GROMACS .gro file of C-alpha atoms in nm:
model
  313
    1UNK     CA    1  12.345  14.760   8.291
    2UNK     CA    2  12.006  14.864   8.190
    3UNK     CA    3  11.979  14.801   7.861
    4UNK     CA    4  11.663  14.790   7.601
    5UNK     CA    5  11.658  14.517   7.334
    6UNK     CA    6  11.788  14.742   7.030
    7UNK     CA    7  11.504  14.591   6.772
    8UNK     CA    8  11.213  14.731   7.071
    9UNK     CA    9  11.412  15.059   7.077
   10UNK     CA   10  11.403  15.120   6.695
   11UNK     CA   11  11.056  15.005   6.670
   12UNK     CA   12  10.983  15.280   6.980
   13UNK     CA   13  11.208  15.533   6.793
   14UNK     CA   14  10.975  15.500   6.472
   15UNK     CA   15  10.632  15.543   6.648
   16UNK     CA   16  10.755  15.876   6.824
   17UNK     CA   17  10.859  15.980   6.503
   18UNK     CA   18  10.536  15.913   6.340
   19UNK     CA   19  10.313  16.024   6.582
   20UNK     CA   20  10.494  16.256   6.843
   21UNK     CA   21  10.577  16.139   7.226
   22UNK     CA   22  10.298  15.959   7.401
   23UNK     CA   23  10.115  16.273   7.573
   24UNK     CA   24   9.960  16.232   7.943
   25UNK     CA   25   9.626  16.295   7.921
   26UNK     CA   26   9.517  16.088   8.234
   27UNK     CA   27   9.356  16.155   8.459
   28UNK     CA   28   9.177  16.442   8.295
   29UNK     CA   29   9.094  16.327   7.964
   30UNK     CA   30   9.070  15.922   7.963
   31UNK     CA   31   8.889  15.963   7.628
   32UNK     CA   32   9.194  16.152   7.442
   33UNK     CA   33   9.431  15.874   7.626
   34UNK     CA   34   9.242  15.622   7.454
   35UNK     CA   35   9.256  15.749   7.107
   36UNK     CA   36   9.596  15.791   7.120
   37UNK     CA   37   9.656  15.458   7.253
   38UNK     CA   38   9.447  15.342   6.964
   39UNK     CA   39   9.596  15.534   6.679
   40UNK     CA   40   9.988  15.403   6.846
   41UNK     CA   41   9.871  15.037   6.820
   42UNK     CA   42   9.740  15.024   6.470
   43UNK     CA   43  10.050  15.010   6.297
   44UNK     CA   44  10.149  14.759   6.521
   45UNK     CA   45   9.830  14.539   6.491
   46UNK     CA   46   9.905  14.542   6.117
   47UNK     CA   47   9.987  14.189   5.918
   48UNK     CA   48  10.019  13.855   6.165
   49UNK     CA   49   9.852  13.584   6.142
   50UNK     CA   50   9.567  13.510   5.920
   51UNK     CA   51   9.206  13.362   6.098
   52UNK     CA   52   8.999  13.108   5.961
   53UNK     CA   53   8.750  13.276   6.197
   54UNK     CA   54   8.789  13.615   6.385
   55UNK     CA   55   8.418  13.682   6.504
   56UNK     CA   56   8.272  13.964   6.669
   57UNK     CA   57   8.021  13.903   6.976
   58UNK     CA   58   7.774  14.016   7.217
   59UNK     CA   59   7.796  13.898   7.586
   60UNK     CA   60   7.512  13.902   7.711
   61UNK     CA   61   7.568  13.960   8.084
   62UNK     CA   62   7.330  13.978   8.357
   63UNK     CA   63   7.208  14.340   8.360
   64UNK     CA   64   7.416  14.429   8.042
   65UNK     CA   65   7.629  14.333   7.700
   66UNK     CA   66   7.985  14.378   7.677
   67UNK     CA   67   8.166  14.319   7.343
   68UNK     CA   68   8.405  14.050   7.243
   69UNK     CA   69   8.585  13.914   6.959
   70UNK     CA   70   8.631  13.516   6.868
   71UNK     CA   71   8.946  13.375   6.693
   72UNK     CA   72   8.970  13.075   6.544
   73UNK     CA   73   9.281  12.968   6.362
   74UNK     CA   74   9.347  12.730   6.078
   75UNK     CA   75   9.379  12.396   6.120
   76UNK     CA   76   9.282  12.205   6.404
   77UNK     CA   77   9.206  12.370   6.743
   78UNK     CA   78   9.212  12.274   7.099
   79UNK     CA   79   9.080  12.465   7.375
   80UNK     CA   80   8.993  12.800   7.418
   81UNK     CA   81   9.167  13.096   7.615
   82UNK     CA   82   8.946  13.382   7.723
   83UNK     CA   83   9.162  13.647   7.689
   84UNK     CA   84   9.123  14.037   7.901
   85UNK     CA   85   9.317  14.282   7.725
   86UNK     CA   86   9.571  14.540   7.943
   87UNK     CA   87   9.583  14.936   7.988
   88UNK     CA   88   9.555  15.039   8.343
   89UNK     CA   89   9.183  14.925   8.340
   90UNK     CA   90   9.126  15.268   8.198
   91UNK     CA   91   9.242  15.247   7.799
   92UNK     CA   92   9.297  14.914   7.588
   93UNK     CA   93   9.061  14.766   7.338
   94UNK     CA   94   8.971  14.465   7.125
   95UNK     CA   95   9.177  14.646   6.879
   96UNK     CA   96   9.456  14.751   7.019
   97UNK     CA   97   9.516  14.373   7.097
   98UNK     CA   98   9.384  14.178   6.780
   99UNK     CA   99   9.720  14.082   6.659
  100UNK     CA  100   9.840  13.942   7.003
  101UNK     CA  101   9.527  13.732   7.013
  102UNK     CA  102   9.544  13.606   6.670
  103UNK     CA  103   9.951  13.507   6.753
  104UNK     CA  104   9.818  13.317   7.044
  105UNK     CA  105   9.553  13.174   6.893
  106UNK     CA  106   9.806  13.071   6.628
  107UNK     CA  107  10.037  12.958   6.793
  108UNK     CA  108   9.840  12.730   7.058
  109UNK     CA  109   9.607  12.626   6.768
  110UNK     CA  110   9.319  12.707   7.053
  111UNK     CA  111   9.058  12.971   6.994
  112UNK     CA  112   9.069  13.285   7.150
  113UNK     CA  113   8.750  13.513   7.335
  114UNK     CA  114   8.908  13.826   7.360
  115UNK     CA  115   8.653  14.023   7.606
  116UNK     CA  116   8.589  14.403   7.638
  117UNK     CA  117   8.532  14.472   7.964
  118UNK     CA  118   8.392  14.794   8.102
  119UNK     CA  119   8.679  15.077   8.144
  120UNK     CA  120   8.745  15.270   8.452
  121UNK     CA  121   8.696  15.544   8.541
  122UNK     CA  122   8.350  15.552   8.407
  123UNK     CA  123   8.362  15.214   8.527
  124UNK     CA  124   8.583  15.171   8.856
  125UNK     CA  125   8.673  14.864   9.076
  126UNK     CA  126   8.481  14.565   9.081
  127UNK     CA  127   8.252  14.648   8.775
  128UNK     CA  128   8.561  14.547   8.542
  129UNK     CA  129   8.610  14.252   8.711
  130UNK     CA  130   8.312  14.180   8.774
  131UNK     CA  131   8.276  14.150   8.349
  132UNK     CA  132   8.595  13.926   8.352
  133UNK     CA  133   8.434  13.679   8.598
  134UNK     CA  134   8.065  13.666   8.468
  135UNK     CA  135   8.221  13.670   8.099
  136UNK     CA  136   8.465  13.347   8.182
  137UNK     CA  137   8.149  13.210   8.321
  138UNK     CA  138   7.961  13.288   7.993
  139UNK     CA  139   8.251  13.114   7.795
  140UNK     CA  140   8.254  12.779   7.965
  141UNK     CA  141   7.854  12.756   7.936
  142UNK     CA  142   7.866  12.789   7.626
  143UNK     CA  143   8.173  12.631   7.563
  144UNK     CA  144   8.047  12.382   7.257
  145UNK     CA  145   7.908  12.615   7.067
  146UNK     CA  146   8.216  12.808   7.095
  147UNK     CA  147   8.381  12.496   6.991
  148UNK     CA  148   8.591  12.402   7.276
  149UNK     CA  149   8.522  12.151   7.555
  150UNK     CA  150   8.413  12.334   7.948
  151UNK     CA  151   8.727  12.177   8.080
  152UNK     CA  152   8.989  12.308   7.855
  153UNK     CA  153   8.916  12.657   7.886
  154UNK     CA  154   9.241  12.861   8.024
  155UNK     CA  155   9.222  13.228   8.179
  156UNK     CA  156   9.446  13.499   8.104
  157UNK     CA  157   9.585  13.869   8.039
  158UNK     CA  158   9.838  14.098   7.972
  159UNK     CA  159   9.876  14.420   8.249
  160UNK     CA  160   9.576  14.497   8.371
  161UNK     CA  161   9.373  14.211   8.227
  162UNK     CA  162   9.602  14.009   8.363
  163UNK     CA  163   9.496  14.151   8.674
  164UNK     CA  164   9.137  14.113   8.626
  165UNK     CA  165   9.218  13.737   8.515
  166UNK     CA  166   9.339  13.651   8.841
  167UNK     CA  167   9.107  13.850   9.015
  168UNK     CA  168   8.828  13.663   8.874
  169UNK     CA  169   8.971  13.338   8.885
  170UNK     CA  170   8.965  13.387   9.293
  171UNK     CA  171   8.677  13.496   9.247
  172UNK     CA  172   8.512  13.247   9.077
  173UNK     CA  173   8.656  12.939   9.313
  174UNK     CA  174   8.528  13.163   9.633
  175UNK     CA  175   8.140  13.079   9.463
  176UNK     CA  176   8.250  12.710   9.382
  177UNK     CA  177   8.240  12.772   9.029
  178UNK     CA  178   8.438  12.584   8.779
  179UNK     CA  179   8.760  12.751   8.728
  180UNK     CA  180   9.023  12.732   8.406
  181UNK     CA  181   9.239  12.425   8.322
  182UNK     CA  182   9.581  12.750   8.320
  183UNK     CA  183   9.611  13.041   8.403
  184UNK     CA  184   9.822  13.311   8.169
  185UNK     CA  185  10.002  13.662   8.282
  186UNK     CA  186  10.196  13.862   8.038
  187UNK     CA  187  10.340  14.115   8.284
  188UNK     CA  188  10.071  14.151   8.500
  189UNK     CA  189   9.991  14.400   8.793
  190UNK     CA  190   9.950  14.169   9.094
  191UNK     CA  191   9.938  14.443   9.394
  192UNK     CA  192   9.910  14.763   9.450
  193UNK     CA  193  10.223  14.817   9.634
  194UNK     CA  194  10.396  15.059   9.413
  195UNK     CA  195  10.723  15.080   9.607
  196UNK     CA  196  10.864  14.745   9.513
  197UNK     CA  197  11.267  14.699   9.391
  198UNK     CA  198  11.116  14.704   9.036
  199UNK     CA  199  10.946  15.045   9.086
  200UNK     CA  200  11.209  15.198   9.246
  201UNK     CA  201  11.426  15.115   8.960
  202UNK     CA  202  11.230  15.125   8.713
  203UNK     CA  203  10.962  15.343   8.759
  204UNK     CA  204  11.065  15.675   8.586
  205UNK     CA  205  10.916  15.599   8.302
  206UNK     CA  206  11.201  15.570   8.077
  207UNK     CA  207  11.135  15.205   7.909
  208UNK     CA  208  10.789  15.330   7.937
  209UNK     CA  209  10.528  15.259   8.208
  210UNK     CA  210  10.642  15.465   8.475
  211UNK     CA  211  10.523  15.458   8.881
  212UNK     CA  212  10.336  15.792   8.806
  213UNK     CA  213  10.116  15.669   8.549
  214UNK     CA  214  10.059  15.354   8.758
  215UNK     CA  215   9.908  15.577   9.055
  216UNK     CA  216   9.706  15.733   8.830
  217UNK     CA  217   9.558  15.382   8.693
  218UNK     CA  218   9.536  15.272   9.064
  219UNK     CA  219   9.299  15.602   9.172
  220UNK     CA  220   9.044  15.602   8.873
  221UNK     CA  221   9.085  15.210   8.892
  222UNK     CA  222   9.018  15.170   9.214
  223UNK     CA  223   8.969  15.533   9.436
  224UNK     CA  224   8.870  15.340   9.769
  225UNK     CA  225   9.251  15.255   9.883
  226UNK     CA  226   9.151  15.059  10.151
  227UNK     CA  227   8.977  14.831   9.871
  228UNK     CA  228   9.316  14.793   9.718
  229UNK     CA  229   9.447  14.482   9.965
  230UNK     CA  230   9.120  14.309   9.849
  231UNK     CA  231   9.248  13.998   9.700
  232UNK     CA  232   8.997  14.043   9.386
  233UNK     CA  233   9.188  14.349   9.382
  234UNK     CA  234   9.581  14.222   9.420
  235UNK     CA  235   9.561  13.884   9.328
  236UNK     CA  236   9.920  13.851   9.517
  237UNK     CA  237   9.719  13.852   9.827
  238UNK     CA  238   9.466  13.525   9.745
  239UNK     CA  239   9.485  13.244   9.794
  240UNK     CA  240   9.752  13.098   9.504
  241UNK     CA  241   9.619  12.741   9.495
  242UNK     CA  242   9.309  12.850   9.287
  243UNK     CA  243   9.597  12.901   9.011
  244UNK     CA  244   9.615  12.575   8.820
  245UNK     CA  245   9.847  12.546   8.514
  246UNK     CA  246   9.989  12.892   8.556
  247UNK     CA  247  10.208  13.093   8.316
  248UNK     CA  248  10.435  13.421   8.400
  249UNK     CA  249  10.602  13.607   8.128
  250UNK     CA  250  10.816  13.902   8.301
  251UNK     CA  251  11.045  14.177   8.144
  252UNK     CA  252  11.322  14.318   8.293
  253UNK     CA  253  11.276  14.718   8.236
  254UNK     CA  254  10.927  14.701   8.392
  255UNK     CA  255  10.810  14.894   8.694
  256UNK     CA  256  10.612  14.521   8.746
  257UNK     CA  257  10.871  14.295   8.729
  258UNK     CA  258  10.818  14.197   9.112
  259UNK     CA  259  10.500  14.126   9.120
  260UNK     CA  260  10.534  13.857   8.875
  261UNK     CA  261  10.840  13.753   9.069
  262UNK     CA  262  10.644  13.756   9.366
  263UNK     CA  263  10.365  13.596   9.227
  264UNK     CA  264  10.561  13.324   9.077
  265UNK     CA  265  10.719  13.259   9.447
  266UNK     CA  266  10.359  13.261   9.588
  267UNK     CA  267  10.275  13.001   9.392
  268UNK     CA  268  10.595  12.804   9.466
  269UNK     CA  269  10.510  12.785   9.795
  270UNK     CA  270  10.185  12.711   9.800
  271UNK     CA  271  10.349  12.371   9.597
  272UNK     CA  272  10.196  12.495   9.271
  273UNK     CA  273  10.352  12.441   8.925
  274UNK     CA  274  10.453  12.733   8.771
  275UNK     CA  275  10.606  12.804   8.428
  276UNK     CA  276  10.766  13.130   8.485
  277UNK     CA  277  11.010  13.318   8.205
  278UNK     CA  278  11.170  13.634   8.227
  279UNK     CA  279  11.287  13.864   7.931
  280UNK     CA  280  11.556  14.104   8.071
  281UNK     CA  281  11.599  14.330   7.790
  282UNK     CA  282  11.194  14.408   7.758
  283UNK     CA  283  11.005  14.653   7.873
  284UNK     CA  284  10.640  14.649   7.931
  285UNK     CA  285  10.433  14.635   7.627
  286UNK     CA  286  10.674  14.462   7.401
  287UNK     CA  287  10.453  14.165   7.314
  288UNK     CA  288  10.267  14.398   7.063
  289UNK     CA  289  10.629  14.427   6.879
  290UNK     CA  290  10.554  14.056   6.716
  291UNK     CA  291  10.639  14.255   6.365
  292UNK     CA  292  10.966  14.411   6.476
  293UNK     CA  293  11.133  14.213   6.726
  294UNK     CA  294  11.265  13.904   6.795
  295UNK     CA  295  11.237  13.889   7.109
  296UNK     CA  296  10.831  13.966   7.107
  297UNK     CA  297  10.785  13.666   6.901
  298UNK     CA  298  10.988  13.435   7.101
  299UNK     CA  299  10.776  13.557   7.420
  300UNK     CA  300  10.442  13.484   7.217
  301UNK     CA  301  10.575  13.159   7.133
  302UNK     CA  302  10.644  13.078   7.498
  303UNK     CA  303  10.340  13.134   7.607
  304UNK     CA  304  10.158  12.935   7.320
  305UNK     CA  305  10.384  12.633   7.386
  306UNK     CA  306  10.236  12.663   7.795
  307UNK     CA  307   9.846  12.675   7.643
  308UNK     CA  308   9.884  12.392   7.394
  309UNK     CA  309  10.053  12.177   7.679
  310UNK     CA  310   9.763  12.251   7.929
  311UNK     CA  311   9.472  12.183   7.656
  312UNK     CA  312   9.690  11.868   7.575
  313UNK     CA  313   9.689  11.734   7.961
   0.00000   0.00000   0.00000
């Protein structure tokens, strides 16, 4: 039986109250879809962990500057994650994910570059990635000064940024470049094959994401579809050694619950070690719940527990 973690329902239950249902606005007004997005989150981004450094930055990128946001926790830290937050490529901000990267960054005692990459669909497919790539590349030059060491620097997402994460990580081994010590997905979108079990399930949209609003994402995104089997593009379809060190957190009530599970099998076979953990009463988005639920802060502490083993390796 399908059946939503009751603390993630309640916690639902009181934003709807407080601020309505979540209205569609995409495709025809990504601005409004934003705003709402941001005014939902804020509660949610509210208390956490406390930083003995949360920074913000300039990137400065070849032909442009893209924002981002340092955390440092207390204590001692090792590492440092660069971090692309999720929303369909198209909404999503520093903001809307500043108390997931300060529970991270908490929880792996390792700094955290959380990076704002351009948006679609002012922005479409590969400018977004392109910022995830040249902004991990950014990171490890100037890794010291950041205060981490060029070889512990891991690579990750949630959703979309996931996505891009991936994307870029291909990316970056294609050129020869140094890549990241691990590799992190909180439910991330690995292909664009919207027909999967897990969308056919799942993908009405009542836990949430729906298939609808992921073929929306996946035309201002990316409106070339013969671009979409581009491995930059659907990760799913590279080449899965690149991945070192990866992490896979999955719910069960997501419309992208296979791609994880088919990325995780990817990487099986291609004899990489994978840490993969699935949450069957979560739906997509439930990390940002760390106030509320249980089971939020047991997934944030899962994946902390991966990035303090791969700095400590």
């Amino acid at each position: 039986m399908l059946d939503l973690d009751p603390e993630i329902a309640a916690a639902l239950a009181e934003s709807a109250r407080r601020l309505g249902p979540s209205p569609v606005h995409l495709p025809h007004d990504p601005a409004a879809a934003r705003a709402d997005q941001e005014a939902r989150r804020a509660p949610w981004n509210l208390g956490g962990p406390r930083m003995r450094e949360r920074r913000d930055l300039a990137l400065d990128l070849p032909g442009r500057s893209i924002p981002a946001r340092l955390y440092v926790p207390e204590g001692e830290t090792r590492g440092l994650l660069v971090w692309l937050h999720g929303g369909g490529w198209v909404i999503g901000s520093l903001d809307t994910h500043d108390r997931l990267c300060r529970a991270l960054a908490a929880g792996a005692g390792t700094r955290v570059l959380s990076v704002g990459y351009r948006k679609a669909p002012e922005h479409p497919y590969p400018l977004p990635l392109d910022d995830a790539a040249d902004a991990f590349v950014w990171a490890r030059e100037r890794a010291e000064s950041l205060g981490a060491e060029p070889a512990k620097i891991a690579f990750g997402g949630d959703s979309a940024g996931a996505n891009l994460a991936f994307g870029a990580a291909l990316r970056l081994a294609a050129r020869g470049l140094p890549g990241a010590c691990a590799h992190m997905s909180i439910y991330g979108v690995f292909d664009a094959d919207l027909d999967t079990e897990s969308y056919r399930l799942l993908g009405d949209g009542r836990f949430g994401l729906d298939r609808a609003g992921m073929s929306v994402y996946w035309d201002l995104y990316c409106p070339d579809v013969a671009r979409r089997t581009e491995p930059e593009a659907a990760p799913l379809r590279g080449d899965a050694r690149v991945f070192k060190r990866p992490f896979l957190l999955a719910t069960g009530l997501d419309p992208l619950r296979d791609d994880s599970r088919k990325m995780r099998d990817a990487l099986l076979a291609a004899g990489v070690d994978t840490v993969y953990v699935e949450f069957p009463r979560a739906n997509h988005g439930f990390v940002h719940l760390g106030a509320h639920a249980a089971v939020a802060r047991e997934a944030i502490a899962a994946a902390a527990a991966h990035l303090s083993r791969a700095f400590s390796v």
